[in-house]
mmCIF file of C-alpha atoms in Angstrom:
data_model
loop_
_atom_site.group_PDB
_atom_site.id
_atom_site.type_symbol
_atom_site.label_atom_id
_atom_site.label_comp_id
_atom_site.label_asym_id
_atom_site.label_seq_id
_atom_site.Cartn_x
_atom_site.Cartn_y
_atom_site.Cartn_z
ATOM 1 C CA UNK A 209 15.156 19.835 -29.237
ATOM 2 C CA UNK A 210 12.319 19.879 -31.966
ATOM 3 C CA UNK A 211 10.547 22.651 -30.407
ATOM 4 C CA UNK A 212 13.688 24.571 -30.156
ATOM 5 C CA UNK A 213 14.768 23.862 -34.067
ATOM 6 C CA UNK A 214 10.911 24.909 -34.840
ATOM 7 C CA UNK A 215 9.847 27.613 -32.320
ATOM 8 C CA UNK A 216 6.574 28.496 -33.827
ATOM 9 C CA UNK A 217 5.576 25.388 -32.407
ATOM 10 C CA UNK A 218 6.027 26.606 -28.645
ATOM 11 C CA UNK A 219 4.508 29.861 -30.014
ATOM 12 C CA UNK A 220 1.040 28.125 -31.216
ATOM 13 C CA UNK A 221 1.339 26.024 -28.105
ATOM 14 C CA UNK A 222 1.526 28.853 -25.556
ATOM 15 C CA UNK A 223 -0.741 30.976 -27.421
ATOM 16 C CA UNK A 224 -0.733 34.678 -25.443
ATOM 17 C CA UNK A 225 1.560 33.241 -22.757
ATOM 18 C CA UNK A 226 5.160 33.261 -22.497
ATOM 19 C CA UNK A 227 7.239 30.905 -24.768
ATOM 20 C CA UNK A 228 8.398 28.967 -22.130
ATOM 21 C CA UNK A 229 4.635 28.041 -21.350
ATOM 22 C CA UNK A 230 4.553 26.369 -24.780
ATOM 23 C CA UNK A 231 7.805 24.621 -24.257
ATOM 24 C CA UNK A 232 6.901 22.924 -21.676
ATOM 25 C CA UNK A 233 3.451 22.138 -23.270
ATOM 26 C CA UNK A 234 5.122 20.618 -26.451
ATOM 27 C CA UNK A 235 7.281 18.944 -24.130
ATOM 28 C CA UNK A 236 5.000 17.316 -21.607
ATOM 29 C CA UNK A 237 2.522 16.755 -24.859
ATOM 30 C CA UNK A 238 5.601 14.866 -26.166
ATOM 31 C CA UNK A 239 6.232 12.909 -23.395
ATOM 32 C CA UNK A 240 2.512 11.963 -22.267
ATOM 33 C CA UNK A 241 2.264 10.658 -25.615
ATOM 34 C CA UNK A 242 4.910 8.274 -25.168
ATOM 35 C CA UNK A 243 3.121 7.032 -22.307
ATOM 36 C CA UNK A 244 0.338 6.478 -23.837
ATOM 37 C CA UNK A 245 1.843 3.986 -26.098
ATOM 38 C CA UNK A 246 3.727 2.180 -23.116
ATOM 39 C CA UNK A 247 -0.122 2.123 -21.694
ATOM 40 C CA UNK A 248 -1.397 -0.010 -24.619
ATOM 41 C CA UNK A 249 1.678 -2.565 -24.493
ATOM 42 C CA UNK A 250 1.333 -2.660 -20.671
ATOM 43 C CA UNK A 251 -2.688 -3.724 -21.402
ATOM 44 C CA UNK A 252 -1.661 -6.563 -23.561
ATOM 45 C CA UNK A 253 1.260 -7.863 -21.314
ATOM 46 C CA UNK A 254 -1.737 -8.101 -18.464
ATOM 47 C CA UNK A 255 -3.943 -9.895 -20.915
ATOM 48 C CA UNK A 256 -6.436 -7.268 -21.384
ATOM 49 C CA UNK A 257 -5.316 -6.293 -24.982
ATOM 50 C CA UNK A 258 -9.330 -5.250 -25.211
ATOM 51 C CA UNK A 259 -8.971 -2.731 -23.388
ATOM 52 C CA UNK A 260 -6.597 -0.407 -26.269
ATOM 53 C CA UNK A 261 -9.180 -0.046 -28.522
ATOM 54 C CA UNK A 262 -11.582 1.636 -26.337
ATOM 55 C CA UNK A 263 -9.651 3.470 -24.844
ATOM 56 C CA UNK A 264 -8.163 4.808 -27.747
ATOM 57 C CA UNK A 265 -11.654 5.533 -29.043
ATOM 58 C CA UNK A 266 -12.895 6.978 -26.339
ATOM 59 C CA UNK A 267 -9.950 9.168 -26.511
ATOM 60 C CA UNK A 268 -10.408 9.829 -30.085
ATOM 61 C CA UNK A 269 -13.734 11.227 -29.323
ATOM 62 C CA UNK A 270 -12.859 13.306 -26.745
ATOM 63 C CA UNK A 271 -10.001 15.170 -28.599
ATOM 64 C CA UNK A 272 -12.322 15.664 -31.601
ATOM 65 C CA UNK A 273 -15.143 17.293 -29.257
ATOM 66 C CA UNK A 274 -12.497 19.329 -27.582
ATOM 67 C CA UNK A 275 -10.981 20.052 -31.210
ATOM 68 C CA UNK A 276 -14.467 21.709 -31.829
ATOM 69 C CA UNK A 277 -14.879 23.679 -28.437
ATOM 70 C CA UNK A 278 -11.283 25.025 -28.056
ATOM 71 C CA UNK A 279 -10.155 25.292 -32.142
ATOM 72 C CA UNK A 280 -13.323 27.362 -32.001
ATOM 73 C CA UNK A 281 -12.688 29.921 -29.150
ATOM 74 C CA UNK A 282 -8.792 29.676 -29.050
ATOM 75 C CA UNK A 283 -7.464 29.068 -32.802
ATOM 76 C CA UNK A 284 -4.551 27.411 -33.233
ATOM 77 C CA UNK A 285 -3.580 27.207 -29.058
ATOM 78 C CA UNK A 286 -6.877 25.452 -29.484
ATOM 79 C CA UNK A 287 -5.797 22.528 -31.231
ATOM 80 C CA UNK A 288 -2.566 22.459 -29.411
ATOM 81 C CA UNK A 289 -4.558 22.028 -26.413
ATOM 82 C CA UNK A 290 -7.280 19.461 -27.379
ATOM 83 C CA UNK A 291 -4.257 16.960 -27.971
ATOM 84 C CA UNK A 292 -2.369 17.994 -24.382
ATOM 85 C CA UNK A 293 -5.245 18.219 -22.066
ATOM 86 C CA UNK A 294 -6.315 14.681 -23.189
ATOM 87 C CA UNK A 295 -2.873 13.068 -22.680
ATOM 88 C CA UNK A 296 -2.951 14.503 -19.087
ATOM 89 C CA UNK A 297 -5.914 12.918 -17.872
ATOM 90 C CA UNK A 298 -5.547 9.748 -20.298
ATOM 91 C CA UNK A 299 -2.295 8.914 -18.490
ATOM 92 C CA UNK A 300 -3.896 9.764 -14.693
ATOM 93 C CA UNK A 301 -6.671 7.493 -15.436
ATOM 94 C CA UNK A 302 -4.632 4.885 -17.752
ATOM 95 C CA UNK A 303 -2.686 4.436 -14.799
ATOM 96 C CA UNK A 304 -5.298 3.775 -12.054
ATOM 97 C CA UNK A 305 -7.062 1.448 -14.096
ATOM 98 C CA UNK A 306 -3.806 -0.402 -15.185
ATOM 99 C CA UNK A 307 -3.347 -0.686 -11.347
ATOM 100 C CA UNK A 308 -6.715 -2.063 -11.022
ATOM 101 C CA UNK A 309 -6.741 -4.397 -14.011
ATOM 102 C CA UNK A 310 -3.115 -5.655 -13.356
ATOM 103 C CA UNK A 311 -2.772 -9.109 -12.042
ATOM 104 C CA UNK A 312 -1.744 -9.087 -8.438
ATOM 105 C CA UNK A 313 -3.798 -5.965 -8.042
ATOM 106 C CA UNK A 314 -6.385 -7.738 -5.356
ATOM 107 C CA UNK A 315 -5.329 -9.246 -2.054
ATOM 108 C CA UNK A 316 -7.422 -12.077 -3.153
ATOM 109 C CA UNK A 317 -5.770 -12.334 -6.677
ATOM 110 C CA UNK A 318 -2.772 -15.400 -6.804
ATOM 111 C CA UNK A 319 0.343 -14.602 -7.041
ATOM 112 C CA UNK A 320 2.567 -15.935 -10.136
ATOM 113 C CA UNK A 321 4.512 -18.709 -8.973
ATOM 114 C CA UNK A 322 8.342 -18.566 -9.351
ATOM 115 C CA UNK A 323 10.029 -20.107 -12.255
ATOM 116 C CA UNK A 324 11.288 -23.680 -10.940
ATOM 117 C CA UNK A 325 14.615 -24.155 -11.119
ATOM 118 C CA UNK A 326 16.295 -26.520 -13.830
ATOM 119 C CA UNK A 327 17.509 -29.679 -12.135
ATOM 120 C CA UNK A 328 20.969 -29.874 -13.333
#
């Protein structure tokens, strides 16, 4: 709805391409962010809360080095995309590694016992 209300948005996003391109950027940008987010709460509800911080530095670096290399050749579709790009391969990899790092995730790894049942 945003990107609608505020269309140069989708412009800067899609840069020479249609506006629908940079719709669905803003969009997908949007939503991969969100994910990101769930991606840090899911690393402290596995106990590896150590894990967000590097990640998100890591991250920062990359979009800053990307800033530099696309803002440079592309303008403002530049910036647009040193954000998106990120997100994409953030959330692939976020959620491999989640799968790795999760509990459970090894055949060898125990398995959380059930709650017991109150005696009543």
């Amino acid at each position: 709805m945003y990107v609608l209300l505020v269309p140069a948005l989708a412009e800067t996003a899609a840069g020479d391409a249609p506006l629908a391109v940079g719709i669905v950027v803003f969009v997908l940008a949007t939503a991969g962010w969100g994910m990101l987010v769930v991606h840090d709460f899911i690393l402290v509800a596995i106990q590896r809360p150590w894990w967000a911080p590097w990640r998100n530095a890591v991250f920062a670096v990359v979009r800053i080095t990307l800033l530099v290399v696309l803002g440079s050749s592309l303008g403002a579709q530049g910036v647009v995309l040193s954000w998106a790009l990120p997100i994409v391969v953030w959330i692939a990899a976020g959620t491999v590694a989640i799968g790795f790092l999760s509990p459970g995730a090894s055949p060898a790894a125990p398995r959380a016992a059930s709650c017991p049942r109150a005696a009543t």
